[in-house]
Amino acid sequence: MLKFAPILLAILYALAMYRFSAWRTARELNEQSTELMDPKMRLLTDRMAAALELDRIKVHIYEIDPVNGLAAPDGRIFITRGFYRKFQNGEVTGEELASVIAHELGHVALGHSRRRMIDFSGQNALRTALAMVLSRFIPGVGAMIANTLTTLLAARLSRSDEYEADEYAAALLTKSGIGTAGQKSLFQKLEVLTKGAGNGTPAWLLSHPKTTERIKAIEALEAKWGVEA
């Protein structure tokens, strides 16, 4: 029984982390967000809503400065204040910002946003269990090896999700008549907009695919669908 203790502890830890993370995320988003009321963006989101046969797509502004978009586990879509400010300053077009919203809608529709919360808890549990087991055989470095293995796993899963959300966004943008030009041009701007975050990190450790690879994947979809770039 004792030899299974690390696994049982890891499962209990995962459940506790999942509940705590979901509660903390929901509270923070509720306290630090307001609905996006921009009329120009509303025209674009209404076109996407019509393509999805929805009455509207509700988007929130998350009051933080880093440039990002996110999908909450409860299905809500957010863009950060920093991203919206780039749009207001003319550094990002409406079509480019719409591609971010479409991408986050993809995470929701494909179940990524809820699964990521579960994955996060599961990865922490796996890290804990591996560290306990490996530390018995490799004292001092077992925890480091466990952390590296779970980080690699998380990065690979996240990159897969990003490609799937990109494909969903490309399909939605095409169907709504907005097109994928803004999606591709935004990818080319991301490094500057995010101040080169992740620059120099090996591609297999990044949670997002390389920009050039994401653009190539969208162009392959355009060719498959017979859509002119």
Short mmCIF file of C-alpha atoms in Angstrom, two decimals:
data_model
loop_
_atom_site.label_atom_id
_atom_site.label_comp_id
_atom_site.label_asym_id
_atom_site.label_seq_id
_atom_site.Cartn_x
_atom_site.Cartn_y
_atom_site.Cartn_z
CA MET A 1 0.00 0.00 0.00
CA LEU A 2 2.82 2.37 0.88
CA LYS A 3 4.33 2.07 -2.60
CA PHE A 4 1.11 3.48 -4.07
CA ALA A 5 1.08 6.42 -1.66
CA PRO A 6 2.79 8.86 -4.12
CA ILE A 7 0.15 8.10 -6.77
CA LEU A 8 -2.75 8.52 -4.35
CA LEU A 9 -1.28 11.76 -3.03
CA ALA A 10 -0.81 13.00 -6.59
CA ILE A 11 -4.46 12.29 -7.46
CA LEU A 12 -5.69 14.13 -4.37
CA TYR A 13 -3.33 16.99 -5.16
CA ALA A 14 -4.64 17.17 -8.74
CA LEU A 15 -8.26 17.38 -7.59
CA ALA A 16 -7.46 20.08 -5.06
CA MET A 17 -5.43 22.09 -7.59
CA TYR A 18 -8.17 21.84 -10.22
CA ARG A 19 -10.84 23.20 -7.89
CA PHE A 20 -8.60 25.92 -6.53
CA SER A 21 -7.35 26.99 -9.98
CA ALA A 22 -10.88 27.14 -11.43
CA TRP A 23 -12.13 29.20 -8.49
CA ARG A 24 -9.16 31.57 -8.53
CA THR A 25 -9.31 32.07 -12.33
CA ALA A 26 -13.05 32.82 -12.31
CA ARG A 27 -12.71 35.28 -9.42
CA GLU A 28 -9.81 37.14 -11.01
CA LEU A 29 -11.54 37.43 -14.39
CA ASN A 30 -14.76 38.63 -12.77
CA GLU A 31 -12.95 41.30 -10.77
CA GLN A 32 -10.68 42.55 -13.55
CA SER A 33 -12.76 42.56 -16.71
CA THR A 34 -15.46 44.57 -18.48
CA GLU A 35 -17.39 43.92 -21.68
CA LEU A 36 -15.87 45.15 -24.94
CA MET A 37 -18.22 47.81 -26.33
CA ASP A 38 -16.24 49.00 -29.37
CA PRO A 39 -18.63 49.58 -32.34
CA LYS A 40 -16.02 48.71 -34.99
CA MET A 41 -15.22 45.41 -33.33
CA ARG A 42 -18.93 44.73 -32.82
CA LEU A 43 -19.43 44.80 -36.60
CA LEU A 44 -16.76 42.14 -37.03
CA THR A 45 -17.91 39.95 -34.15
CA ASP A 46 -21.49 40.16 -35.46
CA ARG A 47 -20.30 38.78 -38.81
CA MET A 48 -18.67 35.86 -37.03
CA ALA A 49 -21.77 35.36 -34.89
CA ALA A 50 -23.91 35.18 -38.04
CA ALA A 51 -21.55 32.56 -39.52
CA LEU A 52 -21.97 30.52 -36.33
CA GLU A 53 -25.73 31.15 -36.25
CA LEU A 54 -25.47 32.92 -32.92
CA ASP A 55 -27.21 36.10 -31.79
CA ARG A 56 -23.91 37.67 -30.74
CA ILE A 57 -20.40 36.97 -29.53
CA LYS A 58 -19.68 38.58 -26.19
CA VAL A 59 -16.08 39.65 -25.68
CA HIS A 60 -14.53 40.98 -22.47
CA ILE A 61 -11.49 43.15 -21.83
CA TYR A 62 -9.17 41.74 -19.19
CA GLU A 63 -7.54 44.68 -17.42
CA ILE A 64 -3.88 43.72 -17.73
CA ASP A 65 -1.15 45.17 -19.95
CA PRO A 66 0.48 42.13 -21.63
CA VAL A 67 -0.73 41.54 -25.19
CA ASN A 68 -2.80 38.36 -25.15
CA GLY A 69 -6.17 36.74 -25.68
CA LEU A 70 -7.66 33.94 -23.64
CA ALA A 71 -10.63 31.65 -23.31
CA ALA A 72 -11.88 30.95 -19.79
CA PRO A 73 -12.94 27.43 -18.74
CA ASP A 74 -16.54 28.70 -18.56
CA GLY A 75 -16.46 29.68 -22.26
CA ARG A 76 -15.98 33.42 -21.96
CA ILE A 77 -13.66 35.17 -24.42
CA PHE A 78 -11.17 37.82 -23.32
CA ILE A 79 -8.64 40.14 -24.90
CA THR A 80 -6.29 42.06 -22.68
CA ARG A 81 -6.38 45.83 -22.24
CA GLY A 82 -2.88 45.92 -23.67
CA PHE A 83 -4.06 44.19 -26.87
CA TYR A 84 -7.08 46.47 -27.21
CA ARG A 85 -4.80 49.49 -26.73
CA LYS A 86 -2.73 48.31 -29.70
CA PHE A 87 -5.94 48.33 -31.76
CA GLN A 88 -6.86 51.82 -30.56
CA ASN A 89 -3.37 53.07 -31.46
CA GLY A 90 -3.59 51.61 -34.94
CA GLU A 91 -0.86 49.03 -34.38
CA VAL A 92 -3.39 46.22 -34.81
CA THR A 93 -6.29 46.25 -37.29
CA GLY A 94 -9.85 45.23 -36.52
CA GLU A 95 -9.45 42.15 -38.71
CA GLU A 96 -6.31 41.16 -36.81
CA LEU A 97 -8.03 41.54 -33.45
CA ALA A 98 -11.02 39.61 -34.82
CA SER A 99 -8.64 36.75 -35.66
CA VAL A 100 -7.63 36.61 -31.99
CA ILE A 101 -11.27 36.41 -30.94
CA ALA A 102 -11.87 33.67 -33.53
CA HIS A 103 -8.83 31.78 -32.26
CA GLU A 104 -10.09 31.89 -28.66
CA LEU A 105 -13.53 30.81 -29.83
CA GLY A 106 -11.76 27.82 -31.33
CA HIS A 107 -10.27 26.91 -27.96
CA VAL A 108 -13.76 27.00 -26.44
CA ALA A 109 -15.47 25.10 -29.26
CA LEU A 110 -12.80 22.39 -29.28
CA GLY A 111 -12.82 21.98 -25.51
CA HIS A 112 -9.26 23.23 -25.03
CA SER A 113 -9.99 25.89 -22.42
CA ARG A 114 -11.65 23.50 -19.96
CA ARG A 115 -9.19 20.70 -20.69
CA ARG A 116 -6.23 23.00 -20.10
CA MET A 117 -7.39 23.65 -16.57
CA ILE A 118 -7.62 19.90 -15.99
CA ASP A 119 -4.29 19.33 -17.74
CA PHE A 120 -2.63 21.95 -15.56
CA SER A 121 -3.76 20.16 -12.43
CA GLY A 122 -2.88 16.78 -13.89
CA GLN A 123 0.59 17.94 -14.90
CA ASN A 124 1.24 19.26 -11.41
CA ALA A 125 0.10 15.92 -9.99
CA LEU A 126 2.28 14.00 -12.44
CA ARG A 127 5.23 16.24 -11.60
CA THR A 128 4.71 15.59 -7.88
CA ALA A 129 4.39 11.81 -8.32
CA LEU A 130 7.40 11.58 -10.63
CA ALA A 131 9.50 13.69 -8.29
CA MET A 132 8.61 11.44 -5.36
CA VAL A 133 9.43 8.25 -7.27
CA LEU A 134 12.56 9.48 -9.07
CA SER A 135 13.98 11.09 -5.94
CA ARG A 136 14.12 7.63 -4.36
CA PHE A 137 16.41 6.39 -7.11
CA ILE A 138 18.17 9.61 -8.12
CA PRO A 139 18.40 11.81 -5.01
CA GLY A 140 18.92 15.48 -5.70
CA VAL A 141 18.02 15.49 -9.41
CA GLY A 142 14.78 13.48 -9.43
CA ALA A 143 12.63 16.59 -9.01
CA MET A 144 14.51 18.37 -11.82
CA ILE A 145 13.99 15.46 -14.22
CA ALA A 146 10.28 15.28 -13.32
CA ASN A 147 9.87 19.01 -13.96
CA THR A 148 11.61 18.78 -17.35
CA LEU A 149 9.51 15.82 -18.51
CA THR A 150 6.19 17.40 -17.55
CA THR A 151 7.21 20.74 -19.12
CA LEU A 152 7.99 19.02 -22.42
CA LEU A 153 4.66 17.19 -22.32
CA ALA A 154 2.72 20.40 -21.59
CA ALA A 155 4.45 22.29 -24.40
CA ARG A 156 3.67 19.57 -26.94
CA LEU A 157 0.00 19.42 -25.96
CA SER A 158 -0.29 23.21 -26.05
CA ARG A 159 1.25 23.49 -29.54
CA SER A 160 -1.25 20.92 -30.83
CA ASP A 161 -4.12 22.95 -29.37
CA GLU A 162 -2.81 26.14 -31.00
CA TYR A 163 -2.75 24.58 -34.47
CA GLU A 164 -6.31 23.30 -34.00
CA ALA A 165 -7.53 26.71 -32.81
CA ASP A 166 -5.76 28.38 -35.76
CA GLU A 167 -7.60 26.08 -38.17
CA TYR A 168 -10.94 26.79 -36.49
CA ALA A 169 -10.27 30.54 -36.66
CA ALA A 170 -9.26 30.36 -40.33
CA ALA A 171 -12.48 28.51 -41.18
CA LEU A 172 -14.64 30.95 -39.21
CA LEU A 173 -12.92 34.04 -40.64
CA THR A 174 -13.32 32.65 -44.16
CA LYS A 175 -16.97 31.75 -43.66
CA SER A 176 -17.78 35.17 -42.20
CA GLY A 177 -16.12 36.98 -45.13
CA ILE A 178 -13.43 38.58 -42.99
CA GLY A 179 -10.70 36.39 -44.46
CA THR A 180 -7.42 35.08 -43.12
CA ALA A 181 -5.17 37.98 -44.20
CA GLY A 182 -5.48 39.60 -40.77
CA GLN A 183 -4.77 36.30 -39.05
CA LYS A 184 -1.52 35.87 -40.96
CA SER A 185 -0.41 39.50 -40.67
CA LEU A 186 -0.98 39.41 -36.91
CA PHE A 187 1.31 36.40 -36.59
CA GLN A 188 4.04 38.45 -38.28
CA LYS A 189 3.55 41.23 -35.72
CA LEU A 190 3.36 39.05 -32.61
CA GLU A 191 7.05 39.03 -31.77
CA VAL A 192 7.16 42.83 -31.73
CA LEU A 193 3.81 43.17 -29.95
CA THR A 194 4.84 40.74 -27.23
CA LYS A 195 8.38 42.17 -27.10
CA GLY A 196 9.96 38.96 -28.36
CA ALA A 197 8.69 36.72 -25.58
CA GLY A 198 10.11 33.25 -26.12
CA ASN A 199 12.80 34.47 -28.53
CA GLY A 200 15.77 32.14 -28.43
CA THR A 201 13.86 29.28 -26.79
CA PRO A 202 13.93 25.97 -28.73
CA ALA A 203 10.70 25.44 -30.68
CA TRP A 204 10.00 22.16 -28.91
CA LEU A 205 9.92 23.98 -25.56
CA LEU A 206 7.57 26.75 -26.67
CA SER A 207 3.88 26.46 -25.84
CA HIS A 208 3.03 28.10 -29.18
CA PRO A 209 4.26 26.95 -32.61
CA LYS A 210 6.70 29.07 -34.59
CA THR A 211 5.11 31.97 -36.46
CA THR A 212 6.32 30.78 -39.88
CA GLU A 213 4.89 27.32 -39.26
CA ARG A 214 1.50 28.73 -38.24
CA ILE A 215 1.32 30.86 -41.39
CA LYS A 216 2.30 27.90 -43.58
CA ALA A 217 -0.44 25.81 -41.96
CA ILE A 218 -3.06 28.47 -42.76
CA GLU A 219 -1.82 28.77 -46.35
CA ALA A 220 -2.12 25.00 -46.69
CA LEU A 221 -5.73 25.25 -45.52
CA GLU A 222 -6.41 28.04 -48.04
CA ALA A 223 -5.04 25.85 -50.81
CA LYS A 224 -7.16 22.93 -49.61
CA TRP A 225 -10.30 25.08 -49.50
CA GLY A 226 -9.53 26.81 -52.81
CA VAL A 227 -9.44 30.24 -51.13
CA GLU A 228 -7.33 33.01 -52.63
CA ALA A 229 -4.83 34.54 -50.20
#
